[in-house]
mmCIF file of C-alpha atoms in Angstrom:
data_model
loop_
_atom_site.group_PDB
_atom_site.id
_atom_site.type_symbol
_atom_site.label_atom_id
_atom_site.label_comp_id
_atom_site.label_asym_id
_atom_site.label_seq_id
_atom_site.Cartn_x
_atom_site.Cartn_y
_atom_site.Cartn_z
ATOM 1 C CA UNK A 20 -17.639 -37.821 17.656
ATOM 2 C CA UNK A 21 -20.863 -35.779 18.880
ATOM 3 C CA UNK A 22 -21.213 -34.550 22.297
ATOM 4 C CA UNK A 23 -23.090 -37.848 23.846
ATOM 5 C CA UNK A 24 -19.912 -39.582 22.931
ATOM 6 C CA UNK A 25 -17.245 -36.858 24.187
ATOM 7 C CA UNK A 26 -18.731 -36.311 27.528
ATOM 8 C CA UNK A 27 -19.339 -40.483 28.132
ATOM 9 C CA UNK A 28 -15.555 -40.737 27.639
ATOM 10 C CA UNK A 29 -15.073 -37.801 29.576
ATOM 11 C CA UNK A 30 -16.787 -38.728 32.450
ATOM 12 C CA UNK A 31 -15.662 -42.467 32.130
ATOM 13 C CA UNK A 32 -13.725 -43.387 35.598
ATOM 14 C CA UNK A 33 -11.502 -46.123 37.174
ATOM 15 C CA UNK A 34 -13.807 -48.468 39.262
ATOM 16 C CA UNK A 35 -12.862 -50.559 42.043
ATOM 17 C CA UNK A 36 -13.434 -53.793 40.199
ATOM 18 C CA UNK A 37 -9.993 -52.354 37.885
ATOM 19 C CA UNK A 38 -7.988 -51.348 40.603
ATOM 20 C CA UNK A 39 -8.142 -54.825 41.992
ATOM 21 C CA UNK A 40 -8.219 -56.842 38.953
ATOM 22 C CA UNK A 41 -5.089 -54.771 38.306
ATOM 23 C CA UNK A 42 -3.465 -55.540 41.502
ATOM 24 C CA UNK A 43 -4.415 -59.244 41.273
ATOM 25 C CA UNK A 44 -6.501 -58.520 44.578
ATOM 26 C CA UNK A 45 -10.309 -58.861 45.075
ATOM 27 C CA UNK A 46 -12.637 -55.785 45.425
ATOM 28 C CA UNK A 47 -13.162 -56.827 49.262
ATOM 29 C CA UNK A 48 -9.823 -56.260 49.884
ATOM 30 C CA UNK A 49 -9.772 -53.277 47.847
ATOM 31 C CA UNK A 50 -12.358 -51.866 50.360
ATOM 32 C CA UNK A 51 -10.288 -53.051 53.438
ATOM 33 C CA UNK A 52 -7.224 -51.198 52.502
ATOM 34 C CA UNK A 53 -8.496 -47.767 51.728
ATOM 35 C CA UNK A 54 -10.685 -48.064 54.861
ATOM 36 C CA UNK A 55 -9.525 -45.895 57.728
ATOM 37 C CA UNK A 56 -6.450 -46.751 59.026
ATOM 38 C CA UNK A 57 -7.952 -47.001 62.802
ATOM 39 C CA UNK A 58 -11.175 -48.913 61.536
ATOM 40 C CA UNK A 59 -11.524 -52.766 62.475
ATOM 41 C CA UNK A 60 -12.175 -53.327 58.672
ATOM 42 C CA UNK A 61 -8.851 -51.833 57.641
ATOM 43 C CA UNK A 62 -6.366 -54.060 56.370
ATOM 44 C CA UNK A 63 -2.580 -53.402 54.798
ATOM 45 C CA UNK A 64 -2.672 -52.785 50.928
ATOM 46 C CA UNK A 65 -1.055 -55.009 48.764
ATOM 47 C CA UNK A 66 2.486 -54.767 48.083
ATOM 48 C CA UNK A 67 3.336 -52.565 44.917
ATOM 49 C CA UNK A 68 -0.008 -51.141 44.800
ATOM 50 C CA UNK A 69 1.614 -48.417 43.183
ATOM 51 C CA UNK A 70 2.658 -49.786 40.194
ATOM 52 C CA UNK A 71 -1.352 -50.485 39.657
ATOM 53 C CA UNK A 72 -1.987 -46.829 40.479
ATOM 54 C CA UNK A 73 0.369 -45.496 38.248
ATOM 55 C CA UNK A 74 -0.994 -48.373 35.199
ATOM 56 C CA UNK A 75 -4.033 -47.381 35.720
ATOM 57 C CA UNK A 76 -3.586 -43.443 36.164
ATOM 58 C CA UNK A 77 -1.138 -43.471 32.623
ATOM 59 C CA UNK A 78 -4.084 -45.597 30.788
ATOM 60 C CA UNK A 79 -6.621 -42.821 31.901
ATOM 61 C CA UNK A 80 -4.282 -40.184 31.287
ATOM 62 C CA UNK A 81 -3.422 -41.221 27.632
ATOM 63 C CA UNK A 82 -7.038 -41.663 26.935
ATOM 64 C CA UNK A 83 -8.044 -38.457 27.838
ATOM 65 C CA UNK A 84 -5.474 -36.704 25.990
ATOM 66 C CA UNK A 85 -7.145 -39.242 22.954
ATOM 67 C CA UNK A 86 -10.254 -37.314 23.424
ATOM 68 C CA UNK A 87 -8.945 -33.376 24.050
ATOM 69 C CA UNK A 88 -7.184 -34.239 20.235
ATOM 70 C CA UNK A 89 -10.173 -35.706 18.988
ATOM 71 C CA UNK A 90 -12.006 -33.010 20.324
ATOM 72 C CA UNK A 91 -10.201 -30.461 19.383
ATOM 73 C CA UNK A 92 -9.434 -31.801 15.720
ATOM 74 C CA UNK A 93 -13.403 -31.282 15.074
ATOM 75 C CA UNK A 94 -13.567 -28.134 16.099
ATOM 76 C CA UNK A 95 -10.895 -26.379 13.571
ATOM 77 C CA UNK A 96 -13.200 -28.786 11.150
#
């Protein structure tokens, strides 16, 4: 792994396109519930949009663990 490929997967994020295709919602409404809460866009999120959060938080989490071992690994190389 050289540095181009560390720091893309470091610096790779969660768009809104995978929050909603992991709450079965479109990015629209994505928008509408994380607008503020007195706006006339705002709408209600979806029910157990935390179980999303939390899918989508463990998947980033575990991947950048992935990369501090890989990391890591070549540099005691």
């Amino acid at each position: 792994m050289n540095f181009r490929q560390a720091t893309d997967a470091l610096l790779e994020s969660v768009t809104l396109e995978d929050l909603a295709n992991a709450m079965g919602i479109s990015i629209q409404a994505v928008r509408q519930a994380r607008a503020a809460e007195g706006s006339k866009a705002h709408r209600s999120p979806p029910p157990d949009w935390d179980g999303a959060v939390i899918q989508l938080a463990q998947a980033r989490a575990k991947a950048l663990s992935a990369l501090a071992r890989q990391v890591s690994r070549k540099r005691w190389i």
